[in-house]
PDB file of C-alpha atoms in Angstrom:
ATOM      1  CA  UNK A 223       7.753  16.195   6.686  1.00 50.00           C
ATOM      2  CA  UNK A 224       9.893  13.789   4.532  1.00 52.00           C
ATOM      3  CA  UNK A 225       9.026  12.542   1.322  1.00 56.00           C
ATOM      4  CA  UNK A 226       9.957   9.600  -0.877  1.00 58.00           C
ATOM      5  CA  UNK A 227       9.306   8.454  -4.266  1.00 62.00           C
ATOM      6  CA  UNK A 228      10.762   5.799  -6.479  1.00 62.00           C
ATOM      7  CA  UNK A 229      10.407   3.794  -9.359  1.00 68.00           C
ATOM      8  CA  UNK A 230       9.628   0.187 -10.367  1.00 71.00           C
ATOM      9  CA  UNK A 231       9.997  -1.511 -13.722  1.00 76.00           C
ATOM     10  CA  UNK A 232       7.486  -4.559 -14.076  1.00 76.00           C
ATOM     11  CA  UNK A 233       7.842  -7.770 -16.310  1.00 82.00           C
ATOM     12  CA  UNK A 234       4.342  -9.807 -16.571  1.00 81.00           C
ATOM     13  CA  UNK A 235       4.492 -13.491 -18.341  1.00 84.00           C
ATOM     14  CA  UNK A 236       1.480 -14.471 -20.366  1.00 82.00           C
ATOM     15  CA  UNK A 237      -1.714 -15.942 -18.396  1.00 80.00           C
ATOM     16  CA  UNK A 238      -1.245 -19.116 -16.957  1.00 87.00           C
ATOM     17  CA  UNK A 239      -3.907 -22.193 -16.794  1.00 89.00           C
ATOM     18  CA  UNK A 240      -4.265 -21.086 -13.508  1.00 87.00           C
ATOM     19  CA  UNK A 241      -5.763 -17.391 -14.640  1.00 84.00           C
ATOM     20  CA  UNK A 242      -2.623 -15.772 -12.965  1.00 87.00           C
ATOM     21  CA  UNK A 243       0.522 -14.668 -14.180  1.00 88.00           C
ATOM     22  CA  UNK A 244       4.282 -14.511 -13.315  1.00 90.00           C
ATOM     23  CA  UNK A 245       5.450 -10.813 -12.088  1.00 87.00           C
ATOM     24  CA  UNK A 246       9.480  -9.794 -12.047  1.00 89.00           C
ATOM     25  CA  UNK A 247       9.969  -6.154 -10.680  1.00 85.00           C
ATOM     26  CA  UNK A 248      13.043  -4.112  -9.716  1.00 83.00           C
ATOM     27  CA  UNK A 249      13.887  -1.283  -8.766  1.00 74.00           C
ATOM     28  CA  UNK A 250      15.091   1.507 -11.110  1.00 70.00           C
ATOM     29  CA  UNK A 251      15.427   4.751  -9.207  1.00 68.00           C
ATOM     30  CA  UNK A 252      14.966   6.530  -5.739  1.00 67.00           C
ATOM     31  CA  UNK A 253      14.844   9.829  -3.863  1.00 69.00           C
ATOM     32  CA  UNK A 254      13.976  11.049  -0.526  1.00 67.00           C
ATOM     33  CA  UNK A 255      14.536  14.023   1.247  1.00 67.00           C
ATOM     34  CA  UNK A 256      15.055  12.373   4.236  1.00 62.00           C
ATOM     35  CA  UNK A 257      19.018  13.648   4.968  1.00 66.00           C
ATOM     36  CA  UNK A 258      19.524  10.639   7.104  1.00 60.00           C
ATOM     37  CA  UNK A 259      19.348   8.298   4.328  1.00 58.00           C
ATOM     38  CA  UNK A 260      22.395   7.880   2.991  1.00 58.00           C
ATOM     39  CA  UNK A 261      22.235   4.495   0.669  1.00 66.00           C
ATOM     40  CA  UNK A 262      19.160   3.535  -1.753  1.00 65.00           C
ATOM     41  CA  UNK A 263      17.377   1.012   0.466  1.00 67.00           C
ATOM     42  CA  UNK A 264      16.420  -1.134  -3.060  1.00 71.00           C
ATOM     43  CA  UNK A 265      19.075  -1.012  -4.957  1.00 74.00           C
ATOM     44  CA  UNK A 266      19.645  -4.038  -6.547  1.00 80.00           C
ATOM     45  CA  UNK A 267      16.441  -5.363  -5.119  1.00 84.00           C
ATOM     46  CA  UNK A 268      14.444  -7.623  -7.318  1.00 89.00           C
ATOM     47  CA  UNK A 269      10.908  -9.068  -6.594  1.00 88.00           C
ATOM     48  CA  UNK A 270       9.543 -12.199  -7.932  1.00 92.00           C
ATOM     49  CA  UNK A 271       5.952 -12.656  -7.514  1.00 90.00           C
ATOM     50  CA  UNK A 272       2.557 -13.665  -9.063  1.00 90.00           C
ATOM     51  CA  UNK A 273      -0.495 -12.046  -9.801  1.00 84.00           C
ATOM     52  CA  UNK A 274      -4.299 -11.942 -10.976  1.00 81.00           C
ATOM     53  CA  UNK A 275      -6.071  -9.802 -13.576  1.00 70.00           C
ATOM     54  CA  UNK A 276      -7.127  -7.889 -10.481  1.00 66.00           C
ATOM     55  CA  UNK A 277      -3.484  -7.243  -9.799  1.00 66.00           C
ATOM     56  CA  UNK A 278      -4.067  -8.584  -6.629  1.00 76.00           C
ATOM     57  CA  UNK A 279       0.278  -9.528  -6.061  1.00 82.00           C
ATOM     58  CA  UNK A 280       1.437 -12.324  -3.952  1.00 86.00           C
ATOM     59  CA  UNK A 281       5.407 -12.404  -2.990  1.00 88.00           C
ATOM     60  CA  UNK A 282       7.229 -15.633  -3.994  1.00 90.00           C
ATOM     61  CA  UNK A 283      10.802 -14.035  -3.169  1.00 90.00           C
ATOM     62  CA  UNK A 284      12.838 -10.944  -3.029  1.00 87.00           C
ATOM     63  CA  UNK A 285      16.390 -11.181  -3.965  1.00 88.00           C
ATOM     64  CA  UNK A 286      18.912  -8.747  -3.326  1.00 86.00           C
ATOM     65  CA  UNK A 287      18.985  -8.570   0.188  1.00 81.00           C
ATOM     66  CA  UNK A 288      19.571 -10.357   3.305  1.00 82.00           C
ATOM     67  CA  UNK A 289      18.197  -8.575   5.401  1.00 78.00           C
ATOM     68  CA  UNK A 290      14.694 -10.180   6.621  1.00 79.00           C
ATOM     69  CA  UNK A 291      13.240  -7.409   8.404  1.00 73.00           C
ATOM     70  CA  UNK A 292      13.388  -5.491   5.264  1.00 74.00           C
ATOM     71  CA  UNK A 293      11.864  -8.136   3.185  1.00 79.00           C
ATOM     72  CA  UNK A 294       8.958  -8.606   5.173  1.00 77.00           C
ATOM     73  CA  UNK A 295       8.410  -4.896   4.942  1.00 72.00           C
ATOM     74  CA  UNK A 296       8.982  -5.045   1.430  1.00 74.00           C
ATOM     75  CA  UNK A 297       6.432  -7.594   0.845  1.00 79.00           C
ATOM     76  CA  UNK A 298       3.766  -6.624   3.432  1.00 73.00           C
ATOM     77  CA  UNK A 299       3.905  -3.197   1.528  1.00 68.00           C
ATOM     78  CA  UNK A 300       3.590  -4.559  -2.009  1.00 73.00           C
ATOM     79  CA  UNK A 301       0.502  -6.834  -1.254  1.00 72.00           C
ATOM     80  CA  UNK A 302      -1.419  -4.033   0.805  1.00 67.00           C
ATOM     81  CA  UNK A 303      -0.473  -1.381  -2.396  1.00 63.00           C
ATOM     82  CA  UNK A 304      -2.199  -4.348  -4.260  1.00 66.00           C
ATOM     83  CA  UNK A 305      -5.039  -4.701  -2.381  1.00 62.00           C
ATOM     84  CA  UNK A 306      -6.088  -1.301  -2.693  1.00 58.00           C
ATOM     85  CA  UNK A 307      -7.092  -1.169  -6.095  1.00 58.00           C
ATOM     86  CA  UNK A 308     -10.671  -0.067  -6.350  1.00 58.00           C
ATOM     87  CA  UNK A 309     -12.976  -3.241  -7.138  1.00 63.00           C
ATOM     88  CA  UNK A 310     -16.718  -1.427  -6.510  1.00 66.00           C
ATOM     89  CA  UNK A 311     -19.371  -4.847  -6.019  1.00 64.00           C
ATOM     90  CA  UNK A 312     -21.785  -2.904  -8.316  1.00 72.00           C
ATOM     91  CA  UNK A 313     -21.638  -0.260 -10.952  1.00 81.00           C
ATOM     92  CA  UNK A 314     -21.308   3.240  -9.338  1.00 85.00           C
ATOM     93  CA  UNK A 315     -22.567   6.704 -10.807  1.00 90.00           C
ATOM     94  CA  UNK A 316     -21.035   9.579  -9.940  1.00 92.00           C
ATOM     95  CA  UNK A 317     -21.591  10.556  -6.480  1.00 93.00           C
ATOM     96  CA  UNK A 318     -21.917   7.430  -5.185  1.00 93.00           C
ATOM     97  CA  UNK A 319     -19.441   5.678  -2.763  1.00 92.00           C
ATOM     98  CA  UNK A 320     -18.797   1.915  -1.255  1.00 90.00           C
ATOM     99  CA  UNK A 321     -16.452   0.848   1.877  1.00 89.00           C
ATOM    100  CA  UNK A 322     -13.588  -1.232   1.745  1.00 85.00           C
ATOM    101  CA  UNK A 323     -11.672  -2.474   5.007  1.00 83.00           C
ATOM    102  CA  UNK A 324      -8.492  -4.363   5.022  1.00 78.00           C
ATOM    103  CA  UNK A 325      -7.171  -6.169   7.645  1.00 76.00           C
ATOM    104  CA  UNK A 326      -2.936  -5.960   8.344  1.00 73.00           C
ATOM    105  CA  UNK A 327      -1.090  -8.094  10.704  1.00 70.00           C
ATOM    106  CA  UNK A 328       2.816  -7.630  10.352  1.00 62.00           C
ATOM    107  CA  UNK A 329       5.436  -9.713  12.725  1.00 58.00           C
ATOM    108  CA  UNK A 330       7.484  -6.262  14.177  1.00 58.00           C
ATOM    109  CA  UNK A 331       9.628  -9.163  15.913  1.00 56.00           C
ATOM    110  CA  UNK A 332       8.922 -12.839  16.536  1.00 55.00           C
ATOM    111  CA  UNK A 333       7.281 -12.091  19.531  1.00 65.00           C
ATOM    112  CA  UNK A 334       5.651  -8.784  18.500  1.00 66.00           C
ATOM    113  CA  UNK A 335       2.579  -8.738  15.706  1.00 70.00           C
ATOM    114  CA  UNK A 336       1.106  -5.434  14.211  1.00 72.00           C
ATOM    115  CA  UNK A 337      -1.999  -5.475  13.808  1.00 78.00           C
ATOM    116  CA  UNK A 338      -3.712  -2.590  11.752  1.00 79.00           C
ATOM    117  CA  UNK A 339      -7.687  -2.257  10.285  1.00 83.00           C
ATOM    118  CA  UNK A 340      -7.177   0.225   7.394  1.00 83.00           C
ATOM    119  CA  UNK A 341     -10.873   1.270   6.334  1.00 89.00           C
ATOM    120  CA  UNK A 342     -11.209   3.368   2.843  1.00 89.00           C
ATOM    121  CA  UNK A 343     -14.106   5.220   1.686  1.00 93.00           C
ATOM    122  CA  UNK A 344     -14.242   5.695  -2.101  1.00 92.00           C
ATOM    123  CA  UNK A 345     -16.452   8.115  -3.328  1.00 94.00           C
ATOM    124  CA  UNK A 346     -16.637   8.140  -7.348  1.00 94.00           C
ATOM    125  CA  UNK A 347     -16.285  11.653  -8.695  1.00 96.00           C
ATOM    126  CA  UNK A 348     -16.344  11.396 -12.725  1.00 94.00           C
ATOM    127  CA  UNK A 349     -15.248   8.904 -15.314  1.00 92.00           C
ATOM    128  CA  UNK A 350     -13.350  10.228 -18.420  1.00 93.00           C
ATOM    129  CA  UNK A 351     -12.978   7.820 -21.089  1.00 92.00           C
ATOM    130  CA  UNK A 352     -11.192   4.446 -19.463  1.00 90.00           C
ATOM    131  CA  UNK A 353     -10.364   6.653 -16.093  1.00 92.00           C
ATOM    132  CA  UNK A 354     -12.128   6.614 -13.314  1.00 92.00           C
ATOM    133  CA  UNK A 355     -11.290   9.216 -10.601  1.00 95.00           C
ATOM    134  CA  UNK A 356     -11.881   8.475  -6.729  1.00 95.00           C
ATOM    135  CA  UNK A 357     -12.031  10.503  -3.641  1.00 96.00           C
ATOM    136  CA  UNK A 358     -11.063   8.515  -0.839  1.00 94.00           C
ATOM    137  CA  UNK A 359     -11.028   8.945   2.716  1.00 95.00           C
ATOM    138  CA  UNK A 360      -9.177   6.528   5.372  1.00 92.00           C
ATOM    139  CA  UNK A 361      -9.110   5.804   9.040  1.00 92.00           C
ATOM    140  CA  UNK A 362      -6.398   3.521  10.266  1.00 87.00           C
ATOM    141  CA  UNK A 363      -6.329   1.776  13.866  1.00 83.00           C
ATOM    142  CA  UNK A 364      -3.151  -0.098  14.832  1.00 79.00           C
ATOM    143  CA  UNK A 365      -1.660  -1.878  17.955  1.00 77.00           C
ATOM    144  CA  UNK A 366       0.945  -4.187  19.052  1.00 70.00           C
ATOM    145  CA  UNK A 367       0.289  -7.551  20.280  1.00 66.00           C
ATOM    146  CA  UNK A 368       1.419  -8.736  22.811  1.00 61.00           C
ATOM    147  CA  UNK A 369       3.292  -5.189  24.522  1.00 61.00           C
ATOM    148  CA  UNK A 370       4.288  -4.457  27.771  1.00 62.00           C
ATOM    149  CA  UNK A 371       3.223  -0.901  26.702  1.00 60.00           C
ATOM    150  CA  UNK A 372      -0.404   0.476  26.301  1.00 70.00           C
ATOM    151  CA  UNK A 373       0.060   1.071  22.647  1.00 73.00           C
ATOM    152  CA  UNK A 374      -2.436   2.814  20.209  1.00 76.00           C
ATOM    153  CA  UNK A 375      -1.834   4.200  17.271  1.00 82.00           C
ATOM    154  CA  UNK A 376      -4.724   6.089  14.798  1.00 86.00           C
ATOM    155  CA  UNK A 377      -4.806   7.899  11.575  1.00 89.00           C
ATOM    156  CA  UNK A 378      -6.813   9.456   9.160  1.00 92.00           C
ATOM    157  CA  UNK A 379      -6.665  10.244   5.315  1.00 92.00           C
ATOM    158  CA  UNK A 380      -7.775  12.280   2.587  1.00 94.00           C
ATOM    159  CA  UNK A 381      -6.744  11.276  -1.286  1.00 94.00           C
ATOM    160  CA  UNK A 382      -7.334  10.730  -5.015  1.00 94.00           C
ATOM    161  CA  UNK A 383      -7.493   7.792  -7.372  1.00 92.00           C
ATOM    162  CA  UNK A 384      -7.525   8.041 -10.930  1.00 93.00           C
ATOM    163  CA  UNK A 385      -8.189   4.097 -11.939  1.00 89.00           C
ATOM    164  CA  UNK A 386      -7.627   2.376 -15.064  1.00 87.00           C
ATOM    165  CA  UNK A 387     -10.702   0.601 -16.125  1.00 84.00           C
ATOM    166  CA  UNK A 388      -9.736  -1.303 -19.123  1.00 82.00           C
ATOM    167  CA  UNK A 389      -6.376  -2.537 -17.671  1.00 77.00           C
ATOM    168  CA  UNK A 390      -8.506  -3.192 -13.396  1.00 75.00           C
ATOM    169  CA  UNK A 391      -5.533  -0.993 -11.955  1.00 78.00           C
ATOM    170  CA  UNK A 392      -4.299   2.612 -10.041  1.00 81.00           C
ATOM    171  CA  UNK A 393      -3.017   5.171 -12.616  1.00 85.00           C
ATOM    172  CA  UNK A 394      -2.508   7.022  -9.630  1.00 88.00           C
ATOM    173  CA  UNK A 395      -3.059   6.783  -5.772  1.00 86.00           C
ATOM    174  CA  UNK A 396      -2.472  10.024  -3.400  1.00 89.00           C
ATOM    175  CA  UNK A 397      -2.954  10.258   0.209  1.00 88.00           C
ATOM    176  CA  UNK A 398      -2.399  12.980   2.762  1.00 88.00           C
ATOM    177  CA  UNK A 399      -1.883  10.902   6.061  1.00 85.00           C
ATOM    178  CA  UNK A 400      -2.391  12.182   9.704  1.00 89.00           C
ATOM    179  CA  UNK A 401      -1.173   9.471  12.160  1.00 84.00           C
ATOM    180  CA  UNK A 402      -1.220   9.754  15.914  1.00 85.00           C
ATOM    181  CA  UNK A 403       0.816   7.445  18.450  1.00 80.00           C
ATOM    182  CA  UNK A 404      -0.324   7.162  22.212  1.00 79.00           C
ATOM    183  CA  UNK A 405       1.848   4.772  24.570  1.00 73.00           C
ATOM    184  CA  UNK A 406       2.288   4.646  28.203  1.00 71.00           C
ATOM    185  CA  UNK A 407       5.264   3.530  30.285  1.00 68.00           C
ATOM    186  CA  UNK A 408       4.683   3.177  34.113  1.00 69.00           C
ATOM    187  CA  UNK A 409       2.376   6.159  34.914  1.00 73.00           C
ATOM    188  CA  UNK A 410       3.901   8.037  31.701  1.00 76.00           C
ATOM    189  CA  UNK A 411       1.706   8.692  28.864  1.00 76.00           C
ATOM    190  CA  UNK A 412       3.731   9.540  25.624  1.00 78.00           C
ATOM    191  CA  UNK A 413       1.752  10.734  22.570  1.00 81.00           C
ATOM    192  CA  UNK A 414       3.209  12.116  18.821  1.00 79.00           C
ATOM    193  CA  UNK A 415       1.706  13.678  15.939  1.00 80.00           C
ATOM    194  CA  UNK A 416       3.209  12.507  12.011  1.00 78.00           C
ATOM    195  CA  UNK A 417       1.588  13.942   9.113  1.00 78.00           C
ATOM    196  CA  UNK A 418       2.947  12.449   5.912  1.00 78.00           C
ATOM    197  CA  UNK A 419       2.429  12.335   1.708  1.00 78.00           C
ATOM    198  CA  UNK A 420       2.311   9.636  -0.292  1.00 78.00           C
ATOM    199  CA  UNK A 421       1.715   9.394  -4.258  1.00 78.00           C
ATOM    200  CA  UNK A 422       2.565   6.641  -6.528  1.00 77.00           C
ATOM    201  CA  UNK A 423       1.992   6.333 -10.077  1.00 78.00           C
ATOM    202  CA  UNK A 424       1.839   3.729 -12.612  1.00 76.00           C
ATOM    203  CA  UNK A 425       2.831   3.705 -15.776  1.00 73.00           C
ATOM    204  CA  UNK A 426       1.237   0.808 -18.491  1.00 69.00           C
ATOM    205  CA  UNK A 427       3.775  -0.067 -21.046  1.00 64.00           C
ATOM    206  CA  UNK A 428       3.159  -2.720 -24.111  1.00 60.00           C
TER     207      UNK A 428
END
């Protein structure tokens, strides 16, 4: 199983009348151990976007590269990272868990659409201090629309949160993903297994 990790420095502007702010990010570092990645993928990549005290993150522009593809990727990514900050409609005690589902549809081509349900359990375990730490599990359904395939994709997750009350955002978000793919072509049914890890952290600088 590859891994990746890398690294984002983040600008914020003061609040606007609006009650949202101006967000600048870029990319400072990257690894993978995936051998057939040769080139860092954001270098020079810079992301201009704005955003709530929720840190919920819409994309104005990414600048860096031309390649479109990527920065639809890019920015589906970012605002679905954003989205899953935990936002509980009442006060929880530990024990106590609440359901969050969020909706994805991502253009694969122009003729092609993704569309994924991504539903997420949180389960509050304790709260130390300002942290609040999560258990979270995650079922994902996904298919292709239209496809001249019969294309189904589903997954299911097991994580952490540790979440930053005072400042409404993820210290730290870790999932252990199993996806599986099932596709027919003709009278040929074609099914694969991926099992991956993810972890990002975030770091709150003055």
């Amino acid at each position: 199983t590859a891994s990746t990790s890398y690294s984002a420095r983040m600008h914020t502007s003061d609040l606007m009348p609006n009650k949202r702010f101006h967000i600048v990010s870029e990319f400072v570092a990257f690894q993978t151990s995936d051998t057939s990645v040769v080139e860092n993928p954001l270098q020079g990549i810079t992301v201009y976007a704005t955003g709530d005290r929720d840190l919920h993150i819409d994309i104005d522009s990414i600048t860096g590269t031309t390649n479109e593809e990527f920065i639809q990727s890019l920015t589906k990514g970012m605002e679905t990272l954003s989205s899953q900050n935990v936002y509980p409609d009442e006060k929880l005690k530990p024990g106590e868990s609440f359901e969050k589902v969020t909706p994805i549809t991502y253009p694969v081509t122009p003729d092609i659409t993704m569309e994924m349900n991504l539903v997420t359990t949180y389960r509050l375990v304790s709260v130390e201090g300002e942290l609040a730490n999560f258990d979270i599990d995650q079922v994902i359904q996904m298919t292709l629309h239209p496809s001249e395939h019969d294309f189904h994709v589903t997954g299911y997750g097991k994580g952490k949160i540790i979440f930053d009350l005072e400042n409404k955002t993820n210290r730290v978000f870790e999932t252990n993903l199993d996806m599986n793919f099932a596709y027919s072509i003709q009278d040929i049914m074609i099914s694969a297994n991926s099992l991956s890890y993810s972890k990002t952290e975030t770091t709150i600088e003055q």
